[in-house]
PDB file of C-alpha atoms in Angstrom:
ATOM      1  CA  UNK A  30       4.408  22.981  -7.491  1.00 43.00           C
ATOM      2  CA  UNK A  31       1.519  25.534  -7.423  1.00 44.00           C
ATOM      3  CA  UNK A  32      -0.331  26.718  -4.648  1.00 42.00           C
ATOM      4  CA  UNK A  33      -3.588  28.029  -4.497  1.00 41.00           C
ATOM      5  CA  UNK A  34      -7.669  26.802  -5.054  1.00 39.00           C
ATOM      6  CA  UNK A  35     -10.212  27.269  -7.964  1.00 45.00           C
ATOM      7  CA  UNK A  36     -12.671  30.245  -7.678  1.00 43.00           C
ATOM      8  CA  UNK A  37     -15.164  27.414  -7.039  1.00 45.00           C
ATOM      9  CA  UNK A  38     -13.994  25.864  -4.672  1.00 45.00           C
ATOM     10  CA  UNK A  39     -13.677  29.374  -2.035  1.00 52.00           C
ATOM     11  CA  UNK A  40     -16.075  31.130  -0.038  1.00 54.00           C
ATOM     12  CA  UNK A  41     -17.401  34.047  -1.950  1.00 60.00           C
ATOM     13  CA  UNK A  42     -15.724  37.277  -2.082  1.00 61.00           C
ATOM     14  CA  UNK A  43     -18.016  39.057  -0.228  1.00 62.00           C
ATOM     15  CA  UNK A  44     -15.685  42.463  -0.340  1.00 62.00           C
ATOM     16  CA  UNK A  45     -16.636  42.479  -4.340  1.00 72.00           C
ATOM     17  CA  UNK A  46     -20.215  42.407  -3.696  1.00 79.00           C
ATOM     18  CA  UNK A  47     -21.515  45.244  -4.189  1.00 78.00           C
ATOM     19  CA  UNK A  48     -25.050  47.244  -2.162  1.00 82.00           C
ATOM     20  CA  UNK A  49     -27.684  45.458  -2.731  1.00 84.00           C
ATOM     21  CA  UNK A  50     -29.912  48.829  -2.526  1.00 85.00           C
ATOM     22  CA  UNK A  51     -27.962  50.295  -5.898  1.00 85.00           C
ATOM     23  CA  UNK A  52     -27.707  47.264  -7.292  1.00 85.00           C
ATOM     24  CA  UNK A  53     -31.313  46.415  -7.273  1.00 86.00           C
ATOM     25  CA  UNK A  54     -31.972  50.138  -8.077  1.00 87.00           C
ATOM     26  CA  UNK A  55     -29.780  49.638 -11.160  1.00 82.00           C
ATOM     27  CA  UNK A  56     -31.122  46.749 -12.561  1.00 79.00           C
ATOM     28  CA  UNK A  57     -34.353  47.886 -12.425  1.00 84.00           C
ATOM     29  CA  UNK A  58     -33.466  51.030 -14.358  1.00 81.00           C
ATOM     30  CA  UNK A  59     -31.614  48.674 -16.823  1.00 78.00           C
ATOM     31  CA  UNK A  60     -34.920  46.862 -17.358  1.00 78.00           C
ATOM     32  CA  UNK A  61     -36.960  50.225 -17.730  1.00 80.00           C
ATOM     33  CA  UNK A  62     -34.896  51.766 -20.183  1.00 77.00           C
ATOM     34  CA  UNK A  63     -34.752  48.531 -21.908  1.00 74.00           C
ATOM     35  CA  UNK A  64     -38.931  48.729 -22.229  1.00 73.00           C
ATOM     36  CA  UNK A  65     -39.233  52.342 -23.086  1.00 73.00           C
ATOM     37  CA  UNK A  66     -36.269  51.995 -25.521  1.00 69.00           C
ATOM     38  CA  UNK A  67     -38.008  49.122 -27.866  1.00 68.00           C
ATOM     39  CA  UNK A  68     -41.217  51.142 -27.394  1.00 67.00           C
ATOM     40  CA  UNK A  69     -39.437  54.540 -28.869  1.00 67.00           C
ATOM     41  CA  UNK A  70     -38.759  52.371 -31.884  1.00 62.00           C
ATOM     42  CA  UNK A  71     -41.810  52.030 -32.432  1.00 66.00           C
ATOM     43  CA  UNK A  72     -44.297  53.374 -35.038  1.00 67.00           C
ATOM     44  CA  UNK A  73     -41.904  52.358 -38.360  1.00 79.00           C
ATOM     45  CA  UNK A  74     -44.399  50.052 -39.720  1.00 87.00           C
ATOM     46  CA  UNK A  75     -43.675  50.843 -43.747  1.00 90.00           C
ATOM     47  CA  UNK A  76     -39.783  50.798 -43.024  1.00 93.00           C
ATOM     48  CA  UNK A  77     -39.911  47.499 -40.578  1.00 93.00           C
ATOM     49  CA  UNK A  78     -42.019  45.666 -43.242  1.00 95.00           C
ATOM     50  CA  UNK A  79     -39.219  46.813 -46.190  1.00 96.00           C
ATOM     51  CA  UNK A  80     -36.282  45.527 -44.090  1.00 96.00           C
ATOM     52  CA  UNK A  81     -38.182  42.163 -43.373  1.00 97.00           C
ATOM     53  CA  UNK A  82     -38.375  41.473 -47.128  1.00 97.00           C
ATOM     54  CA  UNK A  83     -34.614  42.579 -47.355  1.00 97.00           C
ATOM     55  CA  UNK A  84     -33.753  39.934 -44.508  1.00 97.00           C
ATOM     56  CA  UNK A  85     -35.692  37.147 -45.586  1.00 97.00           C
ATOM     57  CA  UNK A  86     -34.699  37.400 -49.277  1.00 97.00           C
ATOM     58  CA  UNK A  87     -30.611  37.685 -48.037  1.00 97.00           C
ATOM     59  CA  UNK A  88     -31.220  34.505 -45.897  1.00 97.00           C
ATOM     60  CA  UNK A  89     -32.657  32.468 -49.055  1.00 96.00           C
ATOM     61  CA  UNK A  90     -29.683  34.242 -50.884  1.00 97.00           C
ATOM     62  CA  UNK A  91     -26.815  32.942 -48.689  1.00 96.00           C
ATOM     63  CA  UNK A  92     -28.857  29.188 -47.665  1.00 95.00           C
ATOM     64  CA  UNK A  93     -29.837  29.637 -44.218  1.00 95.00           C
ATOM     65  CA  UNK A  94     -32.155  26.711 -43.055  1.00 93.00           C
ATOM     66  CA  UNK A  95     -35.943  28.495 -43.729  1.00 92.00           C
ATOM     67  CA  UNK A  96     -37.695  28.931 -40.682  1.00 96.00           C
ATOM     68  CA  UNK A  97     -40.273  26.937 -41.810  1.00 95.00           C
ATOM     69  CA  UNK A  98     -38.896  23.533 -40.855  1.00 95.00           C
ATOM     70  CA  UNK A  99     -38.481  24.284 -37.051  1.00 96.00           C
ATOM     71  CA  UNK A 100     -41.971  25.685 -37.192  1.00 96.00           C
ATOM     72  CA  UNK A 101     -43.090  22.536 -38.385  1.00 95.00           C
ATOM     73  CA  UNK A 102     -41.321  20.419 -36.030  1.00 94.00           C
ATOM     74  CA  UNK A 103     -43.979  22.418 -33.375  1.00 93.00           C
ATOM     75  CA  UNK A 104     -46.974  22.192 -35.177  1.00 93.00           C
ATOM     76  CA  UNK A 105     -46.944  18.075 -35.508  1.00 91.00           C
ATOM     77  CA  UNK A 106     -47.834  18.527 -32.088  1.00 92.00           C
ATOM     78  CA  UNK A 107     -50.132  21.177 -30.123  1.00 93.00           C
ATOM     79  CA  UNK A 108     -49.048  20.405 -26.678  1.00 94.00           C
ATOM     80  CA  UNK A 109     -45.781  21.584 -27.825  1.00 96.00           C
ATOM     81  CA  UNK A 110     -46.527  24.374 -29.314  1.00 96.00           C
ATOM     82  CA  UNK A 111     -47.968  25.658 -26.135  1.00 96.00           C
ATOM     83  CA  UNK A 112     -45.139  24.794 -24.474  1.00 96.00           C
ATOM     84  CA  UNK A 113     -42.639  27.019 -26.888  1.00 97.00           C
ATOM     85  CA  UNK A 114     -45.276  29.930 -26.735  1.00 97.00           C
ATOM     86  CA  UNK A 115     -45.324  29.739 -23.311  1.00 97.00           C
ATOM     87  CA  UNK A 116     -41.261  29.222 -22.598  1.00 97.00           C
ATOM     88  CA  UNK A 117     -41.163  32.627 -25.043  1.00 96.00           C
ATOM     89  CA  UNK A 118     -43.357  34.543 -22.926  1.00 94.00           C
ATOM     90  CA  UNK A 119     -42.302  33.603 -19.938  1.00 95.00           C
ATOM     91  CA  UNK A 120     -39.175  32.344 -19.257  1.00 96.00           C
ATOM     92  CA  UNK A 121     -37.456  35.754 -20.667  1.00 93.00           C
ATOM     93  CA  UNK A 122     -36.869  37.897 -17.714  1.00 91.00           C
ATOM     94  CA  UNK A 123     -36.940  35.564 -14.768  1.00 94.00           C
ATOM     95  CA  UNK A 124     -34.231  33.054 -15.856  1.00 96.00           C
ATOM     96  CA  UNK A 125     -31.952  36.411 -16.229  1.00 94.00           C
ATOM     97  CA  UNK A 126     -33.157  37.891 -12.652  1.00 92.00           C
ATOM     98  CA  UNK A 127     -32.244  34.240 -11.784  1.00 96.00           C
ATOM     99  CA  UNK A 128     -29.294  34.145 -13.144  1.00 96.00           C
ATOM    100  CA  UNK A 129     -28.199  37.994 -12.270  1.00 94.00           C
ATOM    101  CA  UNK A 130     -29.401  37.102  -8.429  1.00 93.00           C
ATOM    102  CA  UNK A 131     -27.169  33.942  -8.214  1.00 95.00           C
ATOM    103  CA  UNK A 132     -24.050  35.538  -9.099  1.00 95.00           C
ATOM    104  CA  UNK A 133     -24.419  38.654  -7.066  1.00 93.00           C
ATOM    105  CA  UNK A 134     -24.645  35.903  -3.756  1.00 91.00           C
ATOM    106  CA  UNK A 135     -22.640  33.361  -4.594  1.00 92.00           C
ATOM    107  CA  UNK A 136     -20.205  35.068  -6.939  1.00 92.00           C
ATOM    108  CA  UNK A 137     -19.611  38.639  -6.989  1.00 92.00           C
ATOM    109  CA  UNK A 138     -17.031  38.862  -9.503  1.00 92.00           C
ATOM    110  CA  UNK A 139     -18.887  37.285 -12.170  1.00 94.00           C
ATOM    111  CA  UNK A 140     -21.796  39.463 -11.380  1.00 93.00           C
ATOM    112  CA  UNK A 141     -20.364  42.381 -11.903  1.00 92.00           C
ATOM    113  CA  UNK A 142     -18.884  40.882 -14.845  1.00 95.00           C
ATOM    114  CA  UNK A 143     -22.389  39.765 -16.201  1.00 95.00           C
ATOM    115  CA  UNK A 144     -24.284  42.950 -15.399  1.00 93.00           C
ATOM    116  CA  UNK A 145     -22.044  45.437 -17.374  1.00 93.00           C
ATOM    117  CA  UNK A 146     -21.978  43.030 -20.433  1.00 96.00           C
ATOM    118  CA  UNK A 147     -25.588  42.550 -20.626  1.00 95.00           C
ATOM    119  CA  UNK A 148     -25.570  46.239 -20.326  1.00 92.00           C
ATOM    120  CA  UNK A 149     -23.403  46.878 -23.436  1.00 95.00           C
ATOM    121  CA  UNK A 150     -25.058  44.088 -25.297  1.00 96.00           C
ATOM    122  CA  UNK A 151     -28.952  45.759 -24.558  1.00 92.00           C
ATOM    123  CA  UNK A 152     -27.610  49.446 -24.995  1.00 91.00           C
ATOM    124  CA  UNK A 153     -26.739  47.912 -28.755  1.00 94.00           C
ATOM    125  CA  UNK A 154     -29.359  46.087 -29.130  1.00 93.00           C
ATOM    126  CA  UNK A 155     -31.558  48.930 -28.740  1.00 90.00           C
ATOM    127  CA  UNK A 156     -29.680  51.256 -30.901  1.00 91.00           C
ATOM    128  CA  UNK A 157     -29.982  48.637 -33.869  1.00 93.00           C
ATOM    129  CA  UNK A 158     -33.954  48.411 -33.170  1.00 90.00           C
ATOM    130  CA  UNK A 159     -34.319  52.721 -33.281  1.00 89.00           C
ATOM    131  CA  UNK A 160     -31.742  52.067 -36.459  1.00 92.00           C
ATOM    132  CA  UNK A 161     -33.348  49.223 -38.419  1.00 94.00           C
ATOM    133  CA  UNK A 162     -36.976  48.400 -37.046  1.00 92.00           C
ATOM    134  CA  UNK A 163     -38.025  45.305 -38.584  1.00 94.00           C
ATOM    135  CA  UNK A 164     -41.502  43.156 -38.798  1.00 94.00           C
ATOM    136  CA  UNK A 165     -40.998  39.285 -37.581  1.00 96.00           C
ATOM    137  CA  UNK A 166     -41.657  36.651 -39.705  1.00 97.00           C
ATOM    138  CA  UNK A 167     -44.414  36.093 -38.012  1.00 96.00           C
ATOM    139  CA  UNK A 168     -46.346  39.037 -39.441  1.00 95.00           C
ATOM    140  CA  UNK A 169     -44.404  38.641 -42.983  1.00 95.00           C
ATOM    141  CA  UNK A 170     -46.830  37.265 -45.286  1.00 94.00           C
ATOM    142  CA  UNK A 171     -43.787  36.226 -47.748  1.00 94.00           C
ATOM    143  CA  UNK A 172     -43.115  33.725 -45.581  1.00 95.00           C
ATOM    144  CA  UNK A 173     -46.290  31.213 -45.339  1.00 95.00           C
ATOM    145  CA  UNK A 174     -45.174  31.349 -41.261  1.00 96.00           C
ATOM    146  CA  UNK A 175     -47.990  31.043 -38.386  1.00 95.00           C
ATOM    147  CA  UNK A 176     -47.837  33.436 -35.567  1.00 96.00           C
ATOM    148  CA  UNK A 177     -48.526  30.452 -33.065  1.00 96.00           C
ATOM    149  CA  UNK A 178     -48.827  33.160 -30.053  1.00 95.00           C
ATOM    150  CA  UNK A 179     -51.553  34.203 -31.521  1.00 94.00           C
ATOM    151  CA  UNK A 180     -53.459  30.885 -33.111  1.00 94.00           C
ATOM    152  CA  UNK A 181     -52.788  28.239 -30.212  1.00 94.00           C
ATOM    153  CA  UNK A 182     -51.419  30.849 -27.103  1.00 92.00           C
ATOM    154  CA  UNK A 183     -50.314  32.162 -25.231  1.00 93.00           C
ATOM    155  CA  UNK A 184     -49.178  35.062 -26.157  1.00 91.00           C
ATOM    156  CA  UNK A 185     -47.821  38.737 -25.219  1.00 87.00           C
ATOM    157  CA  UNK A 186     -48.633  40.256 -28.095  1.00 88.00           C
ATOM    158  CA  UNK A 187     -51.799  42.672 -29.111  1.00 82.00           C
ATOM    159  CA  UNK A 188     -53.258  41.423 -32.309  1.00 78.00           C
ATOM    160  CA  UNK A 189     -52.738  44.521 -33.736  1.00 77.00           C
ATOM    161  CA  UNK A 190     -49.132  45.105 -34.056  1.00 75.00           C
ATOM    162  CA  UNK A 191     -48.802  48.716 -35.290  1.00 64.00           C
ATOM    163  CA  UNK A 192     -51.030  49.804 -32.134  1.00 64.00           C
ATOM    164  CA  UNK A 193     -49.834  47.622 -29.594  1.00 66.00           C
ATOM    165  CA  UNK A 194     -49.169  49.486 -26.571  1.00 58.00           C
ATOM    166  CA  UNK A 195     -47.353  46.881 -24.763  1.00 64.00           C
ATOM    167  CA  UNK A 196     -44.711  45.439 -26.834  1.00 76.00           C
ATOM    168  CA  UNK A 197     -42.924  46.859 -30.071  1.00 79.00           C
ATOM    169  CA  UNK A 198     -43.642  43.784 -32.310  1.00 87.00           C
ATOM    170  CA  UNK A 199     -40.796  45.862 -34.846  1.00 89.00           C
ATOM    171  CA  UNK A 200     -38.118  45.591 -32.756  1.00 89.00           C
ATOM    172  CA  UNK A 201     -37.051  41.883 -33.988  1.00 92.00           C
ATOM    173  CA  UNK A 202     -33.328  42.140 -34.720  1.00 94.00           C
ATOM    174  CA  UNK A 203     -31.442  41.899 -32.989  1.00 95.00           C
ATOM    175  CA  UNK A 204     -32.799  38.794 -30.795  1.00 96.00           C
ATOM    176  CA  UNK A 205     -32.237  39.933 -27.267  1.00 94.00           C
ATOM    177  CA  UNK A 206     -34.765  37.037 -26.030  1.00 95.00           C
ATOM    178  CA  UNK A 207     -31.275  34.105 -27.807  1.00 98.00           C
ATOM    179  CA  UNK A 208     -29.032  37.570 -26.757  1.00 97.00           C
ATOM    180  CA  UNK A 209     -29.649  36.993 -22.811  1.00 96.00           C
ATOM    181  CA  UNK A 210     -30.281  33.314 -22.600  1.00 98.00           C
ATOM    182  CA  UNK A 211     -26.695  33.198 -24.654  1.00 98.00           C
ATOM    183  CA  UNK A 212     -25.388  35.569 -21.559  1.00 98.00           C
ATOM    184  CA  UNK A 213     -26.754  33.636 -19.017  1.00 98.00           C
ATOM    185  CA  UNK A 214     -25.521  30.218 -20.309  1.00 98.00           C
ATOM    186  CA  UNK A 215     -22.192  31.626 -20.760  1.00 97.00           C
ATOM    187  CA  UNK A 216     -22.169  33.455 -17.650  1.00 97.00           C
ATOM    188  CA  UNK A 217     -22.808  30.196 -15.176  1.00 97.00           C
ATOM    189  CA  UNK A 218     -20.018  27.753 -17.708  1.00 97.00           C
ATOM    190  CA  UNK A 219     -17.718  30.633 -16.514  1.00 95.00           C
ATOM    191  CA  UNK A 220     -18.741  31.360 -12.965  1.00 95.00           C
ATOM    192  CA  UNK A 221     -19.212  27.281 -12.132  1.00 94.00           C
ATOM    193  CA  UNK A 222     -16.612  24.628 -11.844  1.00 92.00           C
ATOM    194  CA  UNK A 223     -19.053  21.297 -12.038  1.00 91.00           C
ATOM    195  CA  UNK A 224     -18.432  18.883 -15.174  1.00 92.00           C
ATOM    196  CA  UNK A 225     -22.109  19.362 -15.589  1.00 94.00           C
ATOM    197  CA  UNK A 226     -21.704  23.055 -16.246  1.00 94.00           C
ATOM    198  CA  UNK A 227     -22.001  22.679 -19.783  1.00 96.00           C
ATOM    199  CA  UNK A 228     -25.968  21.790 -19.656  1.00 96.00           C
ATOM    200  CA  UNK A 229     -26.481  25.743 -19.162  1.00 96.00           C
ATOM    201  CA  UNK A 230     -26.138  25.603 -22.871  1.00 97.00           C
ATOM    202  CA  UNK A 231     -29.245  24.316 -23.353  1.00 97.00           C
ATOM    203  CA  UNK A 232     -30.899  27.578 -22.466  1.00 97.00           C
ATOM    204  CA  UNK A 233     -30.052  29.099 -25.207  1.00 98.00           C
ATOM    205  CA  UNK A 234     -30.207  26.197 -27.512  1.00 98.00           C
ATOM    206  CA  UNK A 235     -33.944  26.031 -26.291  1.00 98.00           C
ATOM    207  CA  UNK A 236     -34.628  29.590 -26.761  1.00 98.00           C
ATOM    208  CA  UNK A 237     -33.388  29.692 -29.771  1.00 98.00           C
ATOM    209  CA  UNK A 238     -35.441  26.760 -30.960  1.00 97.00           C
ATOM    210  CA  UNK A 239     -38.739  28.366 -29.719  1.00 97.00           C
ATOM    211  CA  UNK A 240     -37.985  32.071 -31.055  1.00 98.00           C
ATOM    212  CA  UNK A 241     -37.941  30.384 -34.816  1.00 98.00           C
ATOM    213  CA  UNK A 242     -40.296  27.998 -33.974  1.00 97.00           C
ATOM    214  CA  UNK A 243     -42.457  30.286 -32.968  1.00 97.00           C
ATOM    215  CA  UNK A 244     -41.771  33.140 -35.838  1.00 97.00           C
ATOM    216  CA  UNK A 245     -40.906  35.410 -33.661  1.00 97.00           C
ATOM    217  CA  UNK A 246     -37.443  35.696 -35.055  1.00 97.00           C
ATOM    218  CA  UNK A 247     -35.572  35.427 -38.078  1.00 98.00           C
ATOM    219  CA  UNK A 248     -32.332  32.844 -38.182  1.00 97.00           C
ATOM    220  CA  UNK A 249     -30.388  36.710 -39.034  1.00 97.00           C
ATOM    221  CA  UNK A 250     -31.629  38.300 -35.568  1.00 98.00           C
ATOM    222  CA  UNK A 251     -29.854  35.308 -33.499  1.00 98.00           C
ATOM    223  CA  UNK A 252     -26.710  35.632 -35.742  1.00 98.00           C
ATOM    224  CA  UNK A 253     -26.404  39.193 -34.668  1.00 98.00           C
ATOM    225  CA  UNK A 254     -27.206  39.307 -31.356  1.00 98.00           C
ATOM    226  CA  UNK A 255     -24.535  36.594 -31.247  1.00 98.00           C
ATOM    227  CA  UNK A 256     -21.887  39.033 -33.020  1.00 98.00           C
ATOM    228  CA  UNK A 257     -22.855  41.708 -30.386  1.00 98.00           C
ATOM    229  CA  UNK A 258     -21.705  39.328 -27.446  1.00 98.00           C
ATOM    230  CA  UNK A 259     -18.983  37.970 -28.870  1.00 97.00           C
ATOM    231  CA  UNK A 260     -17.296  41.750 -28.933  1.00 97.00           C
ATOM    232  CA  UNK A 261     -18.700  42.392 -25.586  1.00 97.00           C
ATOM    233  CA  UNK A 262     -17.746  39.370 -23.973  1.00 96.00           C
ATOM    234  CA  UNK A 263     -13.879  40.772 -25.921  1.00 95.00           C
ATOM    235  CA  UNK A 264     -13.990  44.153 -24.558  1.00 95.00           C
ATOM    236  CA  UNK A 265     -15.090  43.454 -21.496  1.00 94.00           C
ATOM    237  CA  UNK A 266     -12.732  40.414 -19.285  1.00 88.00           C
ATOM    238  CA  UNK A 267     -13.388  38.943 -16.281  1.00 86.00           C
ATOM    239  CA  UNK A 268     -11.226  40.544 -13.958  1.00 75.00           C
ATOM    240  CA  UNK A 269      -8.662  38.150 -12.512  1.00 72.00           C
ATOM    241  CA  UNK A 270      -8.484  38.643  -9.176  1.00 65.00           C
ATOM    242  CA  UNK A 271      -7.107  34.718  -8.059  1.00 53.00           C
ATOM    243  CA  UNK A 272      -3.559  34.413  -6.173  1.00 48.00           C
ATOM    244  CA  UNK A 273      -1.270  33.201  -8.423  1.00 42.00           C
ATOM    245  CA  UNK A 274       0.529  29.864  -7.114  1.00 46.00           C
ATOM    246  CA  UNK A 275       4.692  30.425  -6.258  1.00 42.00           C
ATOM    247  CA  UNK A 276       6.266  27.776  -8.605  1.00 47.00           C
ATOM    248  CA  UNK A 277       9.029  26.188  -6.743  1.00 46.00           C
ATOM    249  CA  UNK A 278      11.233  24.552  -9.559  1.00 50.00           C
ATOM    250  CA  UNK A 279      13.582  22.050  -7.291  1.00 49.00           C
ATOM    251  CA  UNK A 280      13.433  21.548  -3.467  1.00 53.00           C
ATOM    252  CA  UNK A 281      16.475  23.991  -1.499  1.00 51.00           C
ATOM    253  CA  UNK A 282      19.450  21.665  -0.892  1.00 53.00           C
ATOM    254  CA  UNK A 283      19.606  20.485   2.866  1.00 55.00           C
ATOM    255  CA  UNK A 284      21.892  22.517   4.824  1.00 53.00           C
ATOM    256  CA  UNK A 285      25.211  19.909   6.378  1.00 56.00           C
ATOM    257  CA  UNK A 286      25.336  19.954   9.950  1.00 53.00           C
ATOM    258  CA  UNK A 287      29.105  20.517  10.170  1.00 48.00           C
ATOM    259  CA  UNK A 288      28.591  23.208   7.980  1.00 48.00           C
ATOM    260  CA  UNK A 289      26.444  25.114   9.871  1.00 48.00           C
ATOM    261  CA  UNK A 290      28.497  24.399  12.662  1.00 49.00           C
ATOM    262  CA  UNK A 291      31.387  25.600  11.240  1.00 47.00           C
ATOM    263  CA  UNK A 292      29.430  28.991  10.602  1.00 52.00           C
ATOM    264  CA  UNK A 293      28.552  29.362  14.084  1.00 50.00           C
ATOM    265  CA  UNK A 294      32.607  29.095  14.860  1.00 53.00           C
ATOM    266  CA  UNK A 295      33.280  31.809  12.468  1.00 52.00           C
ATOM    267  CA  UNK A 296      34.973  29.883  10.024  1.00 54.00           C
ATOM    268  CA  UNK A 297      34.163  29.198   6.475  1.00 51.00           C
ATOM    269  CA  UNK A 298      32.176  26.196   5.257  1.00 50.00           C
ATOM    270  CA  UNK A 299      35.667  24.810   3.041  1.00 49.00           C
ATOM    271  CA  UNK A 300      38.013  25.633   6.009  1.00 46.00           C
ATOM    272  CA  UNK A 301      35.594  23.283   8.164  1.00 46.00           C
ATOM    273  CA  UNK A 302      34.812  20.727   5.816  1.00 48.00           C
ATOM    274  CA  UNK A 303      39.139  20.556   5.557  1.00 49.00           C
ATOM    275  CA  UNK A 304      39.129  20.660   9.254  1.00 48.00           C
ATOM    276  CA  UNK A 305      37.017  17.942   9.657  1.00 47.00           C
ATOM    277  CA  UNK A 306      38.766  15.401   7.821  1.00 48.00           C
ATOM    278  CA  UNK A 307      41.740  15.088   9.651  1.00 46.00           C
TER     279      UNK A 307
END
């Protein structure tokens, strides 16, 4: 017999929540650094353009699905393709405020959880762009690929990519746009307990769809960023902070009344169990 509820199922632990003030402080400076690191690896253009060639010739070499055929799964229909450009440019940083803001109030522990691995997984992700800046496919001629943002729209990209002043367009692997949408899928099949759960998935699947779709990424930038979470997720546990039930094996044995009386007289329980039988 086990005692205790699911996580789920409790108010939230509101003593593992931390300020608001710092915490909203220290996202913030998450997502700043995040911005001003892609933008110091920028400038790389020769370099970015060498290890795009490199990455699209090893994906031919090892048989990854070409780009190509999600891209034209988009392009049999306009409508759609506005849609992807538009999920890619927008959907980004709100569904992970969303999903950062909805643990912090309804569960603390998996916020905390949540914030220090996306954390880790950025911090890496931005070392790998300052240590291998590379061009999308989108801009690699080799690979006959449309840069939809830029043909059909929307898009938040300059046109010129090795001036752009808003975005570093050579900061492509790894994928942190399939990175956080992994997080955040993962993050709310952990912190929820509803058989439905499982549908978070779809974010990902979704964004992973529309950053190939869209040539914004190669297959090689998802696989990474995937890597990179996966040792994360391992160094870094969700605490376990749940009671753990008392596991009762067998019910006590019920106490005789004669023996108890037989206490109470002083006497042993075998000296009154004799004594009572004659």
């Amino acid at each position: 017999m086990h005692t205790g509820s699911k996580p789920a199922d409790r108010e939230p632990d509101t003593s593992a929540r931390p300020p608001l003030v710092r915490e909203l402080l220290l996202v913030a400076g998450l997502f700043v650094i995040y911005k001003f690191g892609r933008q110091a690896a920028n400038g790389h253009v020769d370099e970015a353009f060498h290890n795009a060639g490199r990455v699209w010739d090893l994906e031919r070499a090892v048989h990854l699905p070409g780009e190509g055929a999600v891209q034209g799964l988009l392009l049999h229909d306009e409508t759609l393709i506005h849609l992807a450009n538009t999920y890619y440019a927008t959907v980004h940083f709100p569904a992970t405020l969303l999903f950062l803001g909805w643990l912090y109030w309804r569960r603390p522990r998996h916020y905390l959880w949540s914030r220090r691995v996306l954390a880790v997984l950025t911090g890496a992700a931005l070392a790998l762009h300052l240590l291998f800046p590379l061009a999308p496919p989108r801009l690699l001629a080799a690979t006959g690929l449309i840069d939809t943002g830029q043909v059909y729209g929307p898009t938040v990209y300059g046109s010129t990519p090795a001036t752009d002043s808003m975005a570093n367009q050579f900061a492509a692997m790894p994928s942190l746009h399939f990175g956080w949408a992994l997080m955040v899928g993962v993050g709310l099949v952990v912190a929820t307990r509803s058989r439905w759960r499982w549908l978070w998935l779809l974010h990902p699947a979704v964004t992973l769809f529309v950053i190939v779709g869209t040539a914004n990424h190669y297959w090689l930038d998802s696989i990474v960023v995937a890597a990179l979470l996966s040792v994360a997720l391992a160094a870094l546990r969700l605490p376990r902070t749940d009671p753990v039930g008392v596991h009762i094996p067998w019910p006590a044995a019920p106490t005789r009344p004669y023996a108890t009386a037989a206490r109470a007289d002083g006497r042993s329980p075998s000296y009154a169990s004799s004594g009572a039988g004659r």
